[in-house]
JSON list of C-alpha atoms in Angstrom, two decimals:
[
{"chain": "A", "resi": 1, "resn": "MET", "atom": "CA", "xyz": [0.14, 0.13, 0.14]},
{"chain": "A", "resi": 2, "resn": "PRO", "atom": "CA", "xyz": [1.41, 3.39, -1.18]},
{"chain": "A", "resi": 3, "resn": "ARG", "atom": "CA", "xyz": [2.97, 5.34, 2.04]},
{"chain": "A", "resi": 4, "resn": "TRP", "atom": "CA", "xyz": [0.53, 8.18, 1.63]},
{"chain": "A", "resi": 5, "resn": "MET", "atom": "CA", "xyz": [-2.60, 5.63, 2.11]},
{"chain": "A", "resi": 6, "resn": "GLY", "atom": "CA", "xyz": [-0.88, 3.96, 4.79]},
{"chain": "A", "resi": 7, "resn": "GLY", "atom": "CA", "xyz": [-2.43, 6.24, 7.65]},
{"chain": "A", "resi": 8, "resn": "ASN", "atom": "CA", "xyz": [-6.10, 5.38, 6.29]},
{"chain": "A", "resi": 9, "resn": "TYR", "atom": "CA", "xyz": [-7.27, 2.80, 8.41]},
{"chain": "A", "resi": 10, "resn": "LYS", "atom": "CA", "xyz": [-6.47, 1.92, 12.21]},
{"chain": "A", "resi": 11, "resn": "PRO", "atom": "CA", "xyz": [-4.13, -0.95, 12.50]},
{"chain": "A", "resi": 12, "resn": "GLN", "atom": "CA", "xyz": [-6.58, -3.26, 14.18]},
{"chain": "A", "resi": 13, "resn": "VAL", "atom": "CA", "xyz": [-10.50, -3.22, 14.09]},
{"chain": "A", "resi": 14, "resn": "VAL", "atom": "CA", "xyz": [-11.87, -1.05, 16.67]},
{"chain": "A", "resi": 15, "resn": "ILE", "atom": "CA", "xyz": [-15.72, -0.22, 16.67]},
{"chain": "A", "resi": 16, "resn": "GLU", "atom": "CA", "xyz": [-15.82, 3.69, 16.86]},
{"chain": "A", "resi": 17, "resn": "LYS", "atom": "CA", "xyz": [-17.65, 5.14, 19.83]},
{"chain": "A", "resi": 18, "resn": "HIS", "atom": "CA", "xyz": [-20.09, 7.60, 19.15]},
{"chain": "A", "resi": 19, "resn": "GLY", "atom": "CA", "xyz": [-18.74, 11.26, 18.66]},
{"chain": "A", "resi": 20, "resn": "GLU", "atom": "CA", "xyz": [-15.24, 9.94, 18.29]},
{"chain": "A", "resi": 21, "resn": "ILE", "atom": "CA", "xyz": [-13.13, 11.68, 15.85]},
{"chain": "A", "resi": 22, "resn": "PHE", "atom": "CA", "xyz": [-10.57, 10.00, 13.64]},
{"chain": "A", "resi": 23, "resn": "HIS", "atom": "CA", "xyz": [-7.52, 11.84, 12.66]},
{"chain": "A", "resi": 24, "resn": "ASN", "atom": "CA", "xyz": [-5.69, 10.60, 9.79]},
{"chain": "A", "resi": 25, "resn": "GLU", "atom": "CA", "xyz": [-2.62, 12.85, 9.39]},
{"chain": "A", "resi": 26, "resn": "VAL", "atom": "CA", "xyz": [-1.23, 10.97, 6.46]},
{"chain": "A", "resi": 27, "resn": "TYR", "atom": "CA", "xyz": [-4.16, 11.37, 4.40]},
{"chain": "A", "resi": 28, "resn": "ALA", "atom": "CA", "xyz": [-4.55, 14.99, 5.09]},
{"chain": "A", "resi": 29, "resn": "ASN", "atom": "CA", "xyz": [-1.07, 15.51, 4.10]},
{"chain": "A", "resi": 30, "resn": "THR", "atom": "CA", "xyz": [-1.79, 13.83, 0.75]},
{"chain": "A", "resi": 31, "resn": "LEU", "atom": "CA", "xyz": [-5.02, 15.99, 0.56]},
{"chain": "A", "resi": 32, "resn": "ARG", "atom": "CA", "xyz": [-2.62, 19.28, 1.29]},
{"chain": "A", "resi": 33, "resn": "MET", "atom": "CA", "xyz": [-0.19, 18.28, -1.35]},
{"chain": "A", "resi": 34, "resn": "ILE", "atom": "CA", "xyz": [-2.77, 18.34, -3.87]},
{"chain": "A", "resi": 35, "resn": "GLN", "atom": "CA", "xyz": [-4.33, 21.31, -2.93]},
{"chain": "A", "resi": 36, "resn": "GLU", "atom": "CA", "xyz": [-0.82, 23.13, -3.11]},
{"chain": "A", "resi": 37, "resn": "GLY", "atom": "CA", "xyz": [0.23, 21.32, -5.97]},
{"chain": "A", "resi": 38, "resn": "GLY", "atom": "CA", "xyz": [-3.01, 21.10, -8.33]},
{"chain": "A", "resi": 39, "resn": "ARG", "atom": "CA", "xyz": [-3.72, 18.04, -10.35]},
{"chain": "A", "resi": 40, "resn": "ASP", "atom": "CA", "xyz": [0.28, 17.92, -11.32]},
{"chain": "A", "resi": 41, "resn": "ALA", "atom": "CA", "xyz": [0.88, 17.12, -7.36]},
{"chain": "A", "resi": 42, "resn": "PHE", "atom": "CA", "xyz": [-0.82, 13.83, -8.00]},
{"chain": "A", "resi": 43, "resn": "TYR", "atom": "CA", "xyz": [-0.35, 13.21, -11.82]},
{"chain": "A", "resi": 44, "resn": "ARG", "atom": "CA", "xyz": [3.42, 14.20, -12.15]},
{"chain": "A", "resi": 45, "resn": "GLY", "atom": "CA", "xyz": [4.41, 14.39, -8.37]},
{"chain": "A", "resi": 46, "resn": "GLU", "atom": "CA", "xyz": [5.65, 12.46, -5.25]},
{"chain": "A", "resi": 47, "resn": "ILE", "atom": "CA", "xyz": [1.86, 10.72, -5.10]},
{"chain": "A", "resi": 48, "resn": "ALA", "atom": "CA", "xyz": [2.28, 9.27, -8.90]},
{"chain": "A", "resi": 49, "resn": "GLU", "atom": "CA", "xyz": [6.01, 8.27, -8.09]},
{"chain": "A", "resi": 50, "resn": "GLU", "atom": "CA", "xyz": [4.98, 6.53, -5.00]},
{"chain": "A", "resi": 51, "resn": "LEU", "atom": "CA", "xyz": [1.62, 4.75, -6.73]},
{"chain": "A", "resi": 52, "resn": "VAL", "atom": "CA", "xyz": [3.99, 3.41, -9.67]},
{"chain": "A", "resi": 53, "resn": "ARG", "atom": "CA", "xyz": [6.59, 2.12, -6.80]},
{"chain": "A", "resi": 54, "resn": "TRP", "atom": "CA", "xyz": [3.74, 0.50, -5.18]},
{"chain": "A", "resi": 55, "resn": "GLY", "atom": "CA", "xyz": [1.95, -0.56, -7.96]},
{"chain": "A", "resi": 56, "resn": "ASN", "atom": "CA", "xyz": [5.14, -2.34, -9.72]},
{"chain": "A", "resi": 57, "resn": "SER", "atom": "CA", "xyz": [5.58, -4.18, -6.13]},
{"chain": "A", "resi": 58, "resn": "ALA", "atom": "CA", "xyz": [2.24, -5.29, -6.09]},
{"chain": "A", "resi": 59, "resn": "GLY", "atom": "CA", "xyz": [2.47, -6.64, -10.08]},
{"chain": "A", "resi": 60, "resn": "ILE", "atom": "CA", "xyz": [0.53, -3.87, -11.80]},
{"chain": "A", "resi": 61, "resn": "GLN", "atom": "CA", "xyz": [2.51, -2.67, -14.52]},
{"chain": "A", "resi": 62, "resn": "TRP", "atom": "CA", "xyz": [2.07, 1.29, -14.23]},
{"chain": "A", "resi": 63, "resn": "GLN", "atom": "CA", "xyz": [4.73, 3.86, -15.36]},
{"chain": "A", "resi": 64, "resn": "LEU", "atom": "CA", "xyz": [4.91, 7.53, -14.33]},
{"chain": "A", "resi": 65, "resn": "GLU", "atom": "CA", "xyz": [3.74, 8.20, -18.35]},
{"chain": "A", "resi": 66, "resn": "ASP", "atom": "CA", "xyz": [0.18, 6.60, -17.51]},
{"chain": "A", "resi": 67, "resn": "PHE", "atom": "CA", "xyz": [-0.36, 9.13, -14.92]},
{"chain": "A", "resi": 68, "resn": "SER", "atom": "CA", "xyz": [1.40, 12.24, -16.67]},
{"chain": "A", "resi": 69, "resn": "SER", "atom": "CA", "xyz": [-0.13, 11.61, -19.94]},
{"chain": "A", "resi": 70, "resn": "HIS", "atom": "CA", "xyz": [-3.60, 11.60, -18.15]},
{"chain": "A", "resi": 71, "resn": "ALA", "atom": "CA", "xyz": [-6.19, 14.34, -19.44]},
{"chain": "A", "resi": 72, "resn": "SER", "atom": "CA", "xyz": [-9.66, 14.62, -17.57]},
{"chain": "A", "resi": 73, "resn": "THR", "atom": "CA", "xyz": [-12.84, 15.70, -19.29]},
{"chain": "A", "resi": 74, "resn": "TRP", "atom": "CA", "xyz": [-15.41, 17.83, -17.92]},
{"chain": "A", "resi": 75, "resn": "ILE", "atom": "CA", "xyz": [-19.04, 16.10, -18.07]},
{"chain": "A", "resi": 76, "resn": "GLU", "atom": "CA", "xyz": [-22.43, 16.78, -17.70]},
{"chain": "A", "resi": 77, "resn": "PRO", "atom": "CA", "xyz": [-24.14, 14.61, -15.02]},
{"chain": "A", "resi": 78, "resn": "MET", "atom": "CA", "xyz": [-27.38, 12.56, -15.67]},
{"chain": "A", "resi": 79, "resn": "SER", "atom": "CA", "xyz": [-30.11, 12.62, -13.30]},
{"chain": "A", "resi": 80, "resn": "THR", "atom": "CA", "xyz": [-33.33, 11.34, -12.30]},
{"chain": "A", "resi": 81, "resn": "ASN", "atom": "CA", "xyz": [-36.18, 12.15, -10.17]},
{"chain": "A", "resi": 82, "resn": "TYR", "atom": "CA", "xyz": [-36.73, 9.56, -7.37]},
{"chain": "A", "resi": 83, "resn": "ARG", "atom": "CA", "xyz": [-39.69, 10.47, -4.94]},
{"chain": "A", "resi": 84, "resn": "GLY", "atom": "CA", "xyz": [-38.89, 14.23, -5.28]},
{"chain": "A", "resi": 85, "resn": "ARG", "atom": "CA", "xyz": [-35.33, 14.27, -5.00]},
{"chain": "A", "resi": 86, "resn": "ASP", "atom": "CA", "xyz": [-33.04, 14.92, -7.91]},
{"chain": "A", "resi": 87, "resn": "VAL", "atom": "CA", "xyz": [-30.24, 12.40, -8.15]},
{"chain": "A", "resi": 88, "resn": "PHE", "atom": "CA", "xyz": [-26.93, 12.92, -10.23]},
{"chain": "A", "resi": 89, "resn": "GLU", "atom": "CA", "xyz": [-24.63, 10.40, -11.26]},
{"chain": "A", "resi": 90, "resn": "LEU", "atom": "CA", "xyz": [-21.85, 10.46, -13.96]},
{"chain": "A", "resi": 91, "resn": "PRO", "atom": "CA", "xyz": [-22.62, 9.05, -17.26]},
{"chain": "A", "resi": 92, "resn": "PRO", "atom": "CA", "xyz": [-20.83, 6.38, -19.21]},
{"chain": "A", "resi": 93, "resn": "ASN", "atom": "CA", "xyz": [-18.20, 5.40, -19.05]},
{"chain": "A", "resi": 94, "resn": "GLY", "atom": "CA", "xyz": [-19.07, 5.28, -15.52]},
{"chain": "A", "resi": 95, "resn": "GLN", "atom": "CA", "xyz": [-21.58, 3.17, -13.90]},
{"chain": "A", "resi": 96, "resn": "GLY", "atom": "CA", "xyz": [-23.70, 5.64, -12.18]},
{"chain": "A", "resi": 97, "resn": "ILE", "atom": "CA", "xyz": [-26.48, 5.24, -14.72]},
{"chain": "A", "resi": 98, "resn": "THR", "atom": "CA", "xyz": [-26.97, 1.99, -13.23]},
{"chain": "A", "resi": 99, "resn": "VAL", "atom": "CA", "xyz": [-28.33, 3.55, -10.05]},
{"chain": "A", "resi": 100, "resn": "LEU", "atom": "CA", "xyz": [-30.47, 5.99, -11.78]},
{"chain": "A", "resi": 101, "resn": "GLN", "atom": "CA", "xyz": [-32.01, 2.85, -13.72]},
{"chain": "A", "resi": 102, "resn": "MET", "atom": "CA", "xyz": [-32.69, 1.14, -10.45]},
{"chain": "A", "resi": 103, "resn": "LEU", "atom": "CA", "xyz": [-34.25, 4.12, -9.15]},
{"chain": "A", "resi": 104, "resn": "ASN", "atom": "CA", "xyz": [-36.39, 4.56, -11.80]},
{"chain": "A", "resi": 105, "resn": "MET", "atom": "CA", "xyz": [-37.37, 0.90, -11.87]},
{"chain": "A", "resi": 106, "resn": "LEU", "atom": "CA", "xyz": [-38.04, 1.28, -7.91]},
{"chain": "A", "resi": 107, "resn": "GLU", "atom": "CA", "xyz": [-40.14, 4.21, -8.49]},
{"chain": "A", "resi": 108, "resn": "GLY", "atom": "CA", "xyz": [-43.30, 1.79, -8.98]},
{"chain": "A", "resi": 109, "resn": "PHE", "atom": "CA", "xyz": [-43.03, 0.34, -5.90]},
{"chain": "A", "resi": 110, "resn": "ASN", "atom": "CA", "xyz": [-44.34, 0.90, -2.38]},
{"chain": "A", "resi": 111, "resn": "LEU", "atom": "CA", "xyz": [-41.10, 0.16, -0.35]},
{"chain": "A", "resi": 112, "resn": "THR", "atom": "CA", "xyz": [-42.46, 1.49, 3.03]},
{"chain": "A", "resi": 113, "resn": "ALA", "atom": "CA", "xyz": [-45.67, -0.91, 2.78]},
{"chain": "A", "resi": 114, "resn": "MET", "atom": "CA", "xyz": [-43.30, -4.06, 2.12]},
{"chain": "A", "resi": 115, "resn": "GLY", "atom": "CA", "xyz": [-41.54, -3.26, 5.53]},
{"chain": "A", "resi": 116, "resn": "HIS", "atom": "CA", "xyz": [-37.58, -2.53, 5.57]},
{"chain": "A", "resi": 117, "resn": "ASN", "atom": "CA", "xyz": [-35.85, -5.73, 4.84]},
{"chain": "A", "resi": 118, "resn": "SER", "atom": "CA", "xyz": [-38.73, -7.80, 4.44]},
{"chain": "A", "resi": 119, "resn": "ALA", "atom": "CA", "xyz": [-38.60, -10.73, 1.80]},
{"chain": "A", "resi": 120, "resn": "ASP", "atom": "CA", "xyz": [-40.49, -8.91, -0.37]},
{"chain": "A", "resi": 121, "resn": "TYR", "atom": "CA", "xyz": [-38.41, -5.44, 0.02]},
{"chain": "A", "resi": 122, "resn": "ILE", "atom": "CA", "xyz": [-35.23, -7.07, -0.70]},
{"chain": "A", "resi": 123, "resn": "HIS", "atom": "CA", "xyz": [-36.57, -9.26, -3.65]},
{"chain": "A", "resi": 124, "resn": "ALA", "atom": "CA", "xyz": [-37.83, -5.82, -5.05]},
{"chain": "A", "resi": 125, "resn": "LEU", "atom": "CA", "xyz": [-34.24, -4.53, -4.66]},
{"chain": "A", "resi": 126, "resn": "VAL", "atom": "CA", "xyz": [-32.43, -7.66, -5.67]},
{"chain": "A", "resi": 127, "resn": "GLU", "atom": "CA", "xyz": [-34.44, -8.43, -8.92]},
{"chain": "A", "resi": 128, "resn": "THR", "atom": "CA", "xyz": [-34.23, -4.47, -9.84]},
{"chain": "A", "resi": 129, "resn": "LYS", "atom": "CA", "xyz": [-30.18, -4.44, -9.40]},
{"chain": "A", "resi": 130, "resn": "LYS", "atom": "CA", "xyz": [-30.11, -7.93, -11.55]},
{"chain": "A", "resi": 131, "resn": "LEU", "atom": "CA", "xyz": [-32.06, -6.23, -14.45]},
{"chain": "A", "resi": 132, "resn": "ALA", "atom": "CA", "xyz": [-30.13, -3.00, -14.13]},
{"chain": "A", "resi": 133, "resn": "PHE", "atom": "CA", "xyz": [-26.95, -4.90, -14.55]},
{"chain": "A", "resi": 134, "resn": "VAL", "atom": "CA", "xyz": [-27.93, -6.85, -17.44]},
{"chain": "A", "resi": 135, "resn": "ASP", "atom": "CA", "xyz": [-28.23, -3.68, -18.91]},
{"chain": "A", "resi": 136, "resn": "ARG", "atom": "CA", "xyz": [-25.29, -2.27, -17.80]},
{"chain": "A", "resi": 137, "resn": "ALA", "atom": "CA", "xyz": [-23.17, -5.13, -19.22]},
{"chain": "A", "resi": 138, "resn": "LYS", "atom": "CA", "xyz": [-25.13, -5.28, -22.51]},
{"chain": "A", "resi": 139, "resn": "PHE", "atom": "CA", "xyz": [-25.62, -1.33, -23.32]},
{"chain": "A", "resi": 140, "resn": "TYR", "atom": "CA", "xyz": [-23.28, 0.64, -21.36]},
{"chain": "A", "resi": 141, "resn": "SER", "atom": "CA", "xyz": [-19.75, 1.52, -22.48]},
{"chain": "A", "resi": 142, "resn": "ASP", "atom": "CA", "xyz": [-17.52, 4.10, -23.19]},
{"chain": "A", "resi": 143, "resn": "PRO", "atom": "CA", "xyz": [-19.02, 6.72, -25.45]},
{"chain": "A", "resi": 144, "resn": "GLU", "atom": "CA", "xyz": [-15.42, 7.52, -26.82]},
{"chain": "A", "resi": 145, "resn": "PHE", "atom": "CA", "xyz": [-16.12, 3.91, -28.79]},
{"chain": "A", "resi": 146, "resn": "ASN", "atom": "CA", "xyz": [-19.64, 3.68, -29.11]},
{"chain": "A", "resi": 147, "resn": "ASP", "atom": "CA", "xyz": [-22.62, 5.61, -29.70]},
{"chain": "A", "resi": 148, "resn": "LEU", "atom": "CA", "xyz": [-24.88, 5.27, -26.75]},
{"chain": "A", "resi": 149, "resn": "GLU", "atom": "CA", "xyz": [-28.75, 6.25, -26.56]},
{"chain": "A", "resi": 150, "resn": "LEU", "atom": "CA", "xyz": [-29.21, 7.45, -23.14]},
{"chain": "A", "resi": 151, "resn": "ALA", "atom": "CA", "xyz": [-32.51, 8.85, -22.82]},
{"chain": "A", "resi": 152, "resn": "ARG", "atom": "CA", "xyz": [-34.78, 8.03, -20.18]}
]
């Protein structure tokens, strides 16, 4: 695990007490590096170097070029309205659209009447997820390589 991630978790499993504050100085310092150095601190600096070192030690064939050549693009989120709330997700090539599809299908169910975690409740959630995941596998892909019709 990269050094800058090493402090993300406590060394042993501890059930937190209500109101307890968990401090993570290693992670906080990583975020400060990004705050001060911008995207280059992550993609071209010490963080990228450490990720490459760690990745290579874990059998991942990363190179600094993989990080430094990265280019982000600004995209518009997709949304649906679920029971009066607007829910936003990233479109493909992310998988957030799967969540929006599940919410659209669940709109027709009275989940409250089913009872939280009842057999009917769990069944509705599982079947909805199965249907959305079939569509995800068959239709969702990277729009850089496929024309996708993403209308509701």
